[in-house]
Each structure stands twice: as structure tokens, then as C-alpha cells.
Short mmCIF file of N, CA and C in Angstrom, two decimals:
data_model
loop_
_atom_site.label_atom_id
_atom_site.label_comp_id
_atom_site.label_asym_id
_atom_site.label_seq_id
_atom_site.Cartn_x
_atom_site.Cartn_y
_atom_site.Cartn_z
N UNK A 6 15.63 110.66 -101.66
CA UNK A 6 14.76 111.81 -101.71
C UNK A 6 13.54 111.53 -100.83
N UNK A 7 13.17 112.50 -100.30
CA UNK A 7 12.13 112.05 -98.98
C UNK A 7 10.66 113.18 -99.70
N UNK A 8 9.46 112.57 -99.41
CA UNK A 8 8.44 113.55 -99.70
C UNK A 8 7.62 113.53 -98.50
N UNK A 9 6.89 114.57 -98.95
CA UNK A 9 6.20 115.09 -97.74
C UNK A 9 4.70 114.90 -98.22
N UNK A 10 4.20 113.66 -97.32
CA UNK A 10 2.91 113.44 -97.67
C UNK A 10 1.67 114.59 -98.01
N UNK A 11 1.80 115.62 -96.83
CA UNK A 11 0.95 116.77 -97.38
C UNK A 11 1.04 117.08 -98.89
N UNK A 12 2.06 116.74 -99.35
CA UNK A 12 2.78 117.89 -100.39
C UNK A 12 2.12 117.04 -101.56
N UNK A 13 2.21 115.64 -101.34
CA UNK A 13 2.00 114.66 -102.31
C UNK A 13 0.44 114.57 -102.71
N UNK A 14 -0.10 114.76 -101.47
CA UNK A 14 -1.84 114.53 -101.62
C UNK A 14 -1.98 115.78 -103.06
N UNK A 15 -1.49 116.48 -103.29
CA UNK A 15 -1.92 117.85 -104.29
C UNK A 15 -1.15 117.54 -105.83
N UNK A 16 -0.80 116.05 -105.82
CA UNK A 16 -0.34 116.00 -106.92
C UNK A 16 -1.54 115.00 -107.85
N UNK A 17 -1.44 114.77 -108.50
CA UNK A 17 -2.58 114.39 -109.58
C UNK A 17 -2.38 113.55 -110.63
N UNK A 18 -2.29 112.25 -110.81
CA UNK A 18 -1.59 111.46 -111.93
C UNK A 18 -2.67 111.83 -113.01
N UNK A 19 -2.50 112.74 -114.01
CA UNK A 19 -2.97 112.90 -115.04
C UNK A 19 -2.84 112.35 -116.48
N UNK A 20 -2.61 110.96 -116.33
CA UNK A 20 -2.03 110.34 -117.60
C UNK A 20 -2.66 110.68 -118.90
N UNK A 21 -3.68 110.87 -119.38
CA UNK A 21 -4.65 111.22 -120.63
C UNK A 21 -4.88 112.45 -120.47
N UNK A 22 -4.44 113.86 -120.05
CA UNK A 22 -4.78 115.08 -119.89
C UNK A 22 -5.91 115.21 -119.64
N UNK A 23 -7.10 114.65 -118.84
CA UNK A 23 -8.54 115.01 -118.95
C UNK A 23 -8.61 115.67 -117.79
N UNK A 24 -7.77 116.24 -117.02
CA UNK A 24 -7.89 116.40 -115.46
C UNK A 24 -8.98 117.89 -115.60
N UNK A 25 -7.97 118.64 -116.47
CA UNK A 25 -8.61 120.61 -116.23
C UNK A 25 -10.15 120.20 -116.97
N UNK A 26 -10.37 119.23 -117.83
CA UNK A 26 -11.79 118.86 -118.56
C UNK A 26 -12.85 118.55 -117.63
N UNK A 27 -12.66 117.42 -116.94
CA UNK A 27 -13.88 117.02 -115.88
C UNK A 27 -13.32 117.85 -114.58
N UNK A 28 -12.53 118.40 -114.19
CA UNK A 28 -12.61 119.26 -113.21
C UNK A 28 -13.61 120.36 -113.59
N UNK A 29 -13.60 120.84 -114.45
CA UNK A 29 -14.82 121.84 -115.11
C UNK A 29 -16.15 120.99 -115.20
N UNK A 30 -15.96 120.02 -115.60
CA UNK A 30 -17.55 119.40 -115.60
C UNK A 30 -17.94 119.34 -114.46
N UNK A 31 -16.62 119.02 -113.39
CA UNK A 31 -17.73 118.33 -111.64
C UNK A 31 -18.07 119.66 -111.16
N UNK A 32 -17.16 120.86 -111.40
CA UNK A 32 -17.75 121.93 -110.89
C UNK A 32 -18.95 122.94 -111.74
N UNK A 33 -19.32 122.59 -112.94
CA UNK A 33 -20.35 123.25 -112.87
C UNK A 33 -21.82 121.95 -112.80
N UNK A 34 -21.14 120.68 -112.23
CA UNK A 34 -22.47 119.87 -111.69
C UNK A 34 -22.35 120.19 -110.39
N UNK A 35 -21.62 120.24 -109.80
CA UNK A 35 -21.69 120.61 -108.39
C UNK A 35 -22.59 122.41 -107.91
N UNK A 36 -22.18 122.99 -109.01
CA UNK A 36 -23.40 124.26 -108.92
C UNK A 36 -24.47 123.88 -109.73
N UNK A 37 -25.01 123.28 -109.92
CA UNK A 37 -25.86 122.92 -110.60
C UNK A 37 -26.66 122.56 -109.61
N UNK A 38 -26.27 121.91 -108.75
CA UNK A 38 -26.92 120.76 -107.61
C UNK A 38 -27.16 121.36 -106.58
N UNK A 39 -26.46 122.82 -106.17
CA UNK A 39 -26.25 123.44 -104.72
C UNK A 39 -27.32 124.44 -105.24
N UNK A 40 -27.77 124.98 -106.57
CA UNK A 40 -28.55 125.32 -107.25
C UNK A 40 -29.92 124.67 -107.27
N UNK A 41 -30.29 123.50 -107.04
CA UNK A 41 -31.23 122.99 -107.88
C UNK A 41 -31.62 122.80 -108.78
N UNK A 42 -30.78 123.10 -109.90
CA UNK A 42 -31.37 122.87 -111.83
C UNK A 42 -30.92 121.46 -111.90
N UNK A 43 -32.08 121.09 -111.84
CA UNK A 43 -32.65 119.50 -111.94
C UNK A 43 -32.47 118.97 -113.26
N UNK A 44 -32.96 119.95 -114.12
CA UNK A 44 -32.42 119.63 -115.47
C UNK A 44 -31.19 119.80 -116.10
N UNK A 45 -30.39 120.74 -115.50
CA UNK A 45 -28.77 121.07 -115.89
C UNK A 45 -28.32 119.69 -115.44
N UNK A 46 -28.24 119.30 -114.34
CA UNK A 46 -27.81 118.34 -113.88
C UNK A 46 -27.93 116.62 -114.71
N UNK A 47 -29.61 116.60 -114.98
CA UNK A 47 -29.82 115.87 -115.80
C UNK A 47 -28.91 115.25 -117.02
N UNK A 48 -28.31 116.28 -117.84
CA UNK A 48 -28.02 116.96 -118.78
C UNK A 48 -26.40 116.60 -118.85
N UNK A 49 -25.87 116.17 -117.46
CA UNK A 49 -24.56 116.24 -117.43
C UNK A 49 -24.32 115.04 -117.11
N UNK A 50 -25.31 114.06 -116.86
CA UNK A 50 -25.23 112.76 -116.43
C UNK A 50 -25.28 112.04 -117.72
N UNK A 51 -24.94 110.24 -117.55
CA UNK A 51 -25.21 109.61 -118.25
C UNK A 51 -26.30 109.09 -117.82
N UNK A 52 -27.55 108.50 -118.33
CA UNK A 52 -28.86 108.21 -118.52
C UNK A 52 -28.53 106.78 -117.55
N UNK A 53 -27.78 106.23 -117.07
CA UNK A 53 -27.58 105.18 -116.15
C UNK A 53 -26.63 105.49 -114.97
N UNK A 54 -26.48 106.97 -114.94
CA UNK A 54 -25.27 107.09 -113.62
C UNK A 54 -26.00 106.40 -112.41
N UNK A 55 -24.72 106.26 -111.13
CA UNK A 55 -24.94 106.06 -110.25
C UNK A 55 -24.87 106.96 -108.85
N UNK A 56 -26.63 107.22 -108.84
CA UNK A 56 -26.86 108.48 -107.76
C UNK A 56 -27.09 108.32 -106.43
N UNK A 57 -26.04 108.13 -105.37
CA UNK A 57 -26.73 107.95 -103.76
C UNK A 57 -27.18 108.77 -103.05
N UNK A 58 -27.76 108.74 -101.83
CA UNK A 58 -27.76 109.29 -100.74
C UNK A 58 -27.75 108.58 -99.76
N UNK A 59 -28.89 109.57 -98.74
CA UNK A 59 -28.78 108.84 -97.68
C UNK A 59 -30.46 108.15 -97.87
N UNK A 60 -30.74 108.88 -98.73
CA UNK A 60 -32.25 107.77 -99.24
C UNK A 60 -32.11 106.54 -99.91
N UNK A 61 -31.03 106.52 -100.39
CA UNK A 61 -30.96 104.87 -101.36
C UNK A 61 -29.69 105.56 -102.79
N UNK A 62 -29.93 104.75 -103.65
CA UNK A 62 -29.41 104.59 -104.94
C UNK A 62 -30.27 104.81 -106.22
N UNK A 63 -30.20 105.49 -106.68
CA UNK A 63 -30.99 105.68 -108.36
C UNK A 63 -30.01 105.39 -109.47
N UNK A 64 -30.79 104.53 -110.04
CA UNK A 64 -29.74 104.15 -111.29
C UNK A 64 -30.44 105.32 -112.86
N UNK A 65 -31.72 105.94 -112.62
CA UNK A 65 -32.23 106.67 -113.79
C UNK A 65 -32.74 107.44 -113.47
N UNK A 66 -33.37 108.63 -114.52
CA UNK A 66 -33.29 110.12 -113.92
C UNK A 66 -34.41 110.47 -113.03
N UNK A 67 -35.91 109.61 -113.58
CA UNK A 67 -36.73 109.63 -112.51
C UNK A 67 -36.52 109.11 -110.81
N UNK A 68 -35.50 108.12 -110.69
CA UNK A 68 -35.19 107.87 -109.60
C UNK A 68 -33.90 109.07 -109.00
N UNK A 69 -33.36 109.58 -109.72
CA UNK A 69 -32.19 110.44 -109.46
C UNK A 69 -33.14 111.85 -109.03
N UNK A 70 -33.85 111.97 -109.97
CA UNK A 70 -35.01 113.48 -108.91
C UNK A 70 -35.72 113.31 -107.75
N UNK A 71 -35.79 112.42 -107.89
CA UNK A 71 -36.70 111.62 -106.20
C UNK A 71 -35.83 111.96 -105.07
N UNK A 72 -34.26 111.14 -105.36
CA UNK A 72 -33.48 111.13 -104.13
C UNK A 72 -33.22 112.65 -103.95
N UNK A 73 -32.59 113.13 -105.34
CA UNK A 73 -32.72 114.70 -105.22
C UNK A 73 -33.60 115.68 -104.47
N UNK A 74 -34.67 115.11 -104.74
CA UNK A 74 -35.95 116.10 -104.18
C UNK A 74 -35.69 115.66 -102.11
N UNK A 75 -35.77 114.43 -102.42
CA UNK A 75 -35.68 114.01 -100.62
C UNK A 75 -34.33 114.59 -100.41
N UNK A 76 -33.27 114.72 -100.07
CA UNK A 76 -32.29 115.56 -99.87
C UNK A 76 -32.23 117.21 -99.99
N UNK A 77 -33.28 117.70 -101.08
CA UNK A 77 -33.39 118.99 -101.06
C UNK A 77 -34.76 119.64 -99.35
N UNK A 78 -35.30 118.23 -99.21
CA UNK A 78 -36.59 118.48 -98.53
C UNK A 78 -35.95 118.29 -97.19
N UNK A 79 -35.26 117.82 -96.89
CA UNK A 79 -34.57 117.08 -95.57
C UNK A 79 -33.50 117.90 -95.19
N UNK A 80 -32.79 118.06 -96.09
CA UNK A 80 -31.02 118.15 -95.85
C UNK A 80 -30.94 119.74 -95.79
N UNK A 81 -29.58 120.60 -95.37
CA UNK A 81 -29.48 121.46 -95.78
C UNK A 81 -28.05 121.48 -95.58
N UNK A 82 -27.13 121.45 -96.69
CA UNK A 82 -25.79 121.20 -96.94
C UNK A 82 -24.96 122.61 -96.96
N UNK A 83 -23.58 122.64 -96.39
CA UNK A 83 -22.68 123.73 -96.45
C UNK A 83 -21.82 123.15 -96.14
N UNK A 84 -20.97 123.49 -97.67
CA UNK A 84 -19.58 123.45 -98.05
C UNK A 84 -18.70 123.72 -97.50
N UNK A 85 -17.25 123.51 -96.96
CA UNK A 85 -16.41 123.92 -96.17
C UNK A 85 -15.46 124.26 -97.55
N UNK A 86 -15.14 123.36 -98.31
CA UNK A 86 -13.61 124.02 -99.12
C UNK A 86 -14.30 123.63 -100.58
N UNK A 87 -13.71 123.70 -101.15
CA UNK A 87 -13.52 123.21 -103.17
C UNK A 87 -13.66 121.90 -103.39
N UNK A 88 -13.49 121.72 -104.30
CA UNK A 88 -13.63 120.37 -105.38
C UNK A 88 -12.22 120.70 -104.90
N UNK A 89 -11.86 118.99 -104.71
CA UNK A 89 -10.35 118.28 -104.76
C UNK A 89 -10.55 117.13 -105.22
N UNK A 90 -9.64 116.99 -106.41
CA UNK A 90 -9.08 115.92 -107.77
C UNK A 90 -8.38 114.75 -106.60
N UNK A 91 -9.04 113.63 -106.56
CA UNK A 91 -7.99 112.59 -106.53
C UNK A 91 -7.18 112.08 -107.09
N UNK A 92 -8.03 111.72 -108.64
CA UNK A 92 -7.48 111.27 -110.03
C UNK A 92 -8.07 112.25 -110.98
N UNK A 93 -7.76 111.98 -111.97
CA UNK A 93 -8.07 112.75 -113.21
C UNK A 93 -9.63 112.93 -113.14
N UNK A 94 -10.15 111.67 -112.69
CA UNK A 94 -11.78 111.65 -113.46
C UNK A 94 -12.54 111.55 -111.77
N UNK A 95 -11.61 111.56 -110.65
CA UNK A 95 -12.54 111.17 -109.52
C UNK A 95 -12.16 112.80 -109.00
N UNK A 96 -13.19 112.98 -108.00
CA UNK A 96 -13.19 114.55 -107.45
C UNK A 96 -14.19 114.17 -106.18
N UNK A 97 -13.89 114.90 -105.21
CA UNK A 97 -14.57 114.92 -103.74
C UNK A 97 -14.63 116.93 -103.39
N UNK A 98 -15.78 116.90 -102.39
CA UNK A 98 -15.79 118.00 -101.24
C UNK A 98 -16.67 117.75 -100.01
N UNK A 99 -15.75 118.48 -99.43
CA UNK A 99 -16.28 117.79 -97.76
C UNK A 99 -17.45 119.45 -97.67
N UNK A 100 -18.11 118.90 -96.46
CA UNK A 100 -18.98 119.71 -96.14
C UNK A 100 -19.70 119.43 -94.57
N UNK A 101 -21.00 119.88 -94.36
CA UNK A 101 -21.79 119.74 -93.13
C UNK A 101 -23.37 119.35 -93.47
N UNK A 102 -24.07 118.83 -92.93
CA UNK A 102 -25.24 118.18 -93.39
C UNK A 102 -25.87 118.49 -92.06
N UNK A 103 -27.11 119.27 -92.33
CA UNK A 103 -28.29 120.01 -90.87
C UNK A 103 -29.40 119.25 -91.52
N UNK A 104 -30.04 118.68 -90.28
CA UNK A 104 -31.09 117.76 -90.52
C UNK A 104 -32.35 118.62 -90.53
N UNK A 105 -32.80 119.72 -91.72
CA UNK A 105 -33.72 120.23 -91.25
C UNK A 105 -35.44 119.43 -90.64
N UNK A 106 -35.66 118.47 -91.42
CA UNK A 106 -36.91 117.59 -90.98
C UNK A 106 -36.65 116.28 -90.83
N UNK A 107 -37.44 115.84 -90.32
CA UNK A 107 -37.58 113.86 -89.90
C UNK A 107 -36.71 114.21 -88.61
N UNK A 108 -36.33 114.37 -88.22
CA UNK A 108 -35.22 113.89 -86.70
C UNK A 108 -36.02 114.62 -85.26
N UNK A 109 -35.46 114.03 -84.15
CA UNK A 109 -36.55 114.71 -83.18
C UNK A 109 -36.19 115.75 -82.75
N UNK A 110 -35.13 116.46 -82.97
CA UNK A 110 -34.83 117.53 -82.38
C UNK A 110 -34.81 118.65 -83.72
N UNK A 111 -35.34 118.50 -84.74
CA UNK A 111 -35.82 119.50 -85.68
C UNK A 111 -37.26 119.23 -85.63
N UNK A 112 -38.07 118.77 -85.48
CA UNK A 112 -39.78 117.92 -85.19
C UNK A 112 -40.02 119.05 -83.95
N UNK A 113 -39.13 119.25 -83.36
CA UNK A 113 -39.32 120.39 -81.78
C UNK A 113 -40.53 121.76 -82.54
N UNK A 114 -41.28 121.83 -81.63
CA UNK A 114 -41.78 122.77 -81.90
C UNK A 114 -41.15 124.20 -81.39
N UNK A 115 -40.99 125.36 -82.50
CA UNK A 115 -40.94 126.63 -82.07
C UNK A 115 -38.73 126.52 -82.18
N UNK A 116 -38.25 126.10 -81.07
CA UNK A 116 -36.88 125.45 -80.90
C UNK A 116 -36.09 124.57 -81.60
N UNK A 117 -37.23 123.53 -82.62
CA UNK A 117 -36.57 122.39 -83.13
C UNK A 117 -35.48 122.67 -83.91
N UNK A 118 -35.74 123.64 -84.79
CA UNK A 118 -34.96 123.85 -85.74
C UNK A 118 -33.67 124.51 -85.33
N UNK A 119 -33.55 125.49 -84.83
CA UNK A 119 -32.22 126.49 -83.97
C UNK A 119 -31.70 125.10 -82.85
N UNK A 120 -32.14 124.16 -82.48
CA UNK A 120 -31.59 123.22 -82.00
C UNK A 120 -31.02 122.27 -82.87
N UNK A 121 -31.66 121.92 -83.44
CA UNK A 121 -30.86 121.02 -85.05
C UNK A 121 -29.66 121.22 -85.51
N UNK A 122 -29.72 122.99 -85.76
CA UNK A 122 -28.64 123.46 -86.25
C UNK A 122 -27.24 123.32 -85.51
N UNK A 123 -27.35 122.94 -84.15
CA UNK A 123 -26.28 122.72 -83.45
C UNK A 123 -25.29 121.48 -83.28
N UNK A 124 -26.58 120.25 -83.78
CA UNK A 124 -25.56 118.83 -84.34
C UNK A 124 -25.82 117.99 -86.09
N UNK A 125 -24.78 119.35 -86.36
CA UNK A 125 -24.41 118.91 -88.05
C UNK A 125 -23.34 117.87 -87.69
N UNK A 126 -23.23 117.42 -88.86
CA UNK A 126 -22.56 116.01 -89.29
C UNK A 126 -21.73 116.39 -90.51
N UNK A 127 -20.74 115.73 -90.79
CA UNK A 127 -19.79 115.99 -91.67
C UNK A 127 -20.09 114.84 -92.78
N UNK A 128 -20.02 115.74 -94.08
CA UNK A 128 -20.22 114.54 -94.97
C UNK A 128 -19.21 114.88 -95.98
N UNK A 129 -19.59 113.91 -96.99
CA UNK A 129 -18.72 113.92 -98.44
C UNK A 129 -19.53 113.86 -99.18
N UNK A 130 -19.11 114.39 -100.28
CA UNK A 130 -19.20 113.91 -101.69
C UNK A 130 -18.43 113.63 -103.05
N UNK A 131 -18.46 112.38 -103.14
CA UNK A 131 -17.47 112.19 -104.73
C UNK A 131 -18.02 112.28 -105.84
N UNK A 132 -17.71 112.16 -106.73
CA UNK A 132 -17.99 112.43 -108.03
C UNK A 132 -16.91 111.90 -109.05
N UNK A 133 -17.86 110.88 -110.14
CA UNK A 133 -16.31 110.39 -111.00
C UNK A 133 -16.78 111.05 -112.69
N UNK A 134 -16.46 111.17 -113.32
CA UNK A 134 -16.53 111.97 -114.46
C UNK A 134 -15.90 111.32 -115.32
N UNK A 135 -16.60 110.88 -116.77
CA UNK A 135 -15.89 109.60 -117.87
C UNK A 135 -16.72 110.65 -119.12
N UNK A 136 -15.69 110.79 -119.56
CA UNK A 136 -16.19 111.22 -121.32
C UNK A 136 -16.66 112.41 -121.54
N UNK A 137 -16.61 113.73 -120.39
CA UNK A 137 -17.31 115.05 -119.94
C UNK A 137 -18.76 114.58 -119.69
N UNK A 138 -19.07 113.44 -118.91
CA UNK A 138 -20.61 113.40 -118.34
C UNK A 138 -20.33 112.83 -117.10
N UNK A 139 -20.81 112.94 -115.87
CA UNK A 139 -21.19 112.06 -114.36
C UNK A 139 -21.54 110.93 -114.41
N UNK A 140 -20.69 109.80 -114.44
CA UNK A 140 -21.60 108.06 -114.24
C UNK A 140 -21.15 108.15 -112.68
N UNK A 141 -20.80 108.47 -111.90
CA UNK A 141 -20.85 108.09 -110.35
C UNK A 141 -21.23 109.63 -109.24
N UNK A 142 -22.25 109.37 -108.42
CA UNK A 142 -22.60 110.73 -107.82
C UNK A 142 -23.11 109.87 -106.10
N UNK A 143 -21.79 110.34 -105.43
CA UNK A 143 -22.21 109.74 -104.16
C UNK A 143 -22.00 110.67 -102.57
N UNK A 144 -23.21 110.54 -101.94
CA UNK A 144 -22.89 111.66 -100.29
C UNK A 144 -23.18 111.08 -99.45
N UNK A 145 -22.25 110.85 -98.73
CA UNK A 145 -21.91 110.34 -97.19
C UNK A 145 -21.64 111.32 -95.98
N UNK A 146 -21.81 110.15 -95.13
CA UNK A 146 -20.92 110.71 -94.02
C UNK A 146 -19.63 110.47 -94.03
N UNK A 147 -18.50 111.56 -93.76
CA UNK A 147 -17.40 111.36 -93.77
C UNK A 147 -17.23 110.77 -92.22
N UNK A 148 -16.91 109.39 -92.13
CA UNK A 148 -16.58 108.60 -91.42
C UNK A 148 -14.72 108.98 -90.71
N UNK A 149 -14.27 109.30 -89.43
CA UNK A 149 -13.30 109.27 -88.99
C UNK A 149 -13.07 108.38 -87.86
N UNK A 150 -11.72 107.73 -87.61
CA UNK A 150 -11.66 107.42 -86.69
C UNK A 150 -11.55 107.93 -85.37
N UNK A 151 -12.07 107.18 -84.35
CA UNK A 151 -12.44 107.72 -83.04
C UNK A 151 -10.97 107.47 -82.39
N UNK A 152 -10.55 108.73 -81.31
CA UNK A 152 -9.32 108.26 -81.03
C UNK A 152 -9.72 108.16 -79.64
N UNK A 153 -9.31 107.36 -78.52
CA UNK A 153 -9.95 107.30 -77.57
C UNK A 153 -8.64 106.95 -76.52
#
């Protein structure tokens, strides 16, 4: 029997049924976050998750609003597709990341910004989900290889 890798990526080892459970949790933290309710979000975490960016790591909630706030002040993120389940409890979505401030070609006066907008970057984000709360919250750059 032969499979077809596309076909396979959409399957889901759901051994403990929790899949349709934290798929509902990552997506209403994930609107939560594209939202800004700082406190919804709060709320859905465990009091020690692990929060990255591209500012650092917060292990607690005062450090988790900080990075939050610097990413809300900096960044300006758009989604390309959905939440996709790796495993039951892990979940990713890809997206685009516009550098609205700090960089020199948003710093441009009058131009900076309508110039910015022209080299977005592709990022990720995962998300792992244990017990209906967030202990892992991480956004990158989605890294590809260069084919040359």
C-alpha cells in the first residue's frame, strides 16, 4: 500500500481524544492574541508557560505582557491559513510579519512605512496545549531552505 505524503500530513495521531479539545483552546487563544485581550489570554495560560518572540522568552505573566506589548508595538502580523494540528496537543499557523518600527526602512520619513510594507517575512507560530491551558507559545521566522 503506498501513501501519499500530502495526504498523510492531515492525519492526526489522536491517542487520548484531546485533539477537537485544545484545538478549541489554541483557537480561541489565538483570537485572543490577534485581539489583544491580554487578560483572556492570561487566563488560558499556565502561570509558568513558555512565551517567545523575537524579544526574548517570558517564563510569567508580567514578562509575557512585556514581550506581548513589544510585538504589538513593533510587529504587525497577517495570517495566511488556520490553525494546523500536528499532534493532538501541538498546533502551528504560518503568517507574514511587517516591521512597522525599529528598522531603517520603516524609521523613513513620510515613505518609511509604505516601504516596509514591501519586505515582510514569513513567520510561525506554535502552540502546545496540556490540560485545556497553553504551557508553550512560540513565533518565528519560518526558516526555508535556499535552493540555489
Amino acid at each position: 500500500m503506498s501513501y501519499n505524503i500530502r495526504r498523510l500530513r492531515f492525519f492526526v495521531d489522536d491517542v487520548y481524544g484531546s485533539l477537537q479539545e485544545n484545538q478549541t483552546v489554541a483557537e480561541q487563544f489565538f483570537l485572543s492574541e490577534d485581539d489583544h485581550e491580554l487578560e483572556e489570554m492570561m487566563c488560558m495560560m499556565v502561570p509558568y508557560a513558555h512565551y517567545s518572540s523575537f524579544w526574548g522568552v517570558a517564563r510569567d505573566e508580567l514578562a509575557t505582557k512585556a514581550v506581548h506589548t513589544q510585538e504589538k508595538e513593533y510587529l504587525r502580523l497577517s495570517w495566511t491559513g488556520g490553525i494546523t494540528p500536528l499532534t493532538s496537543s501541538t498546533f502551528i499557523r504560518a503568517g507574514y510579519a511587517h516591521l512597522t518600527k525599529g528598522s531603517f526602512l520603516s524609521d523613513l520619513p513620510i515613505v518609511g512605512p509604505a516601504l516596509s510594507m514591501l519586505f515582510q517575512e514569513r513567520v510561525i507560530e506554535s502552540l502546545v496545549v496540556r490540560n485545556g491551558k497553553i504551557v508553550f507559545r512560540d513565533l518565528g521566522y519560518n526558516w526555508r531552505l535556499g535552493v540555489h
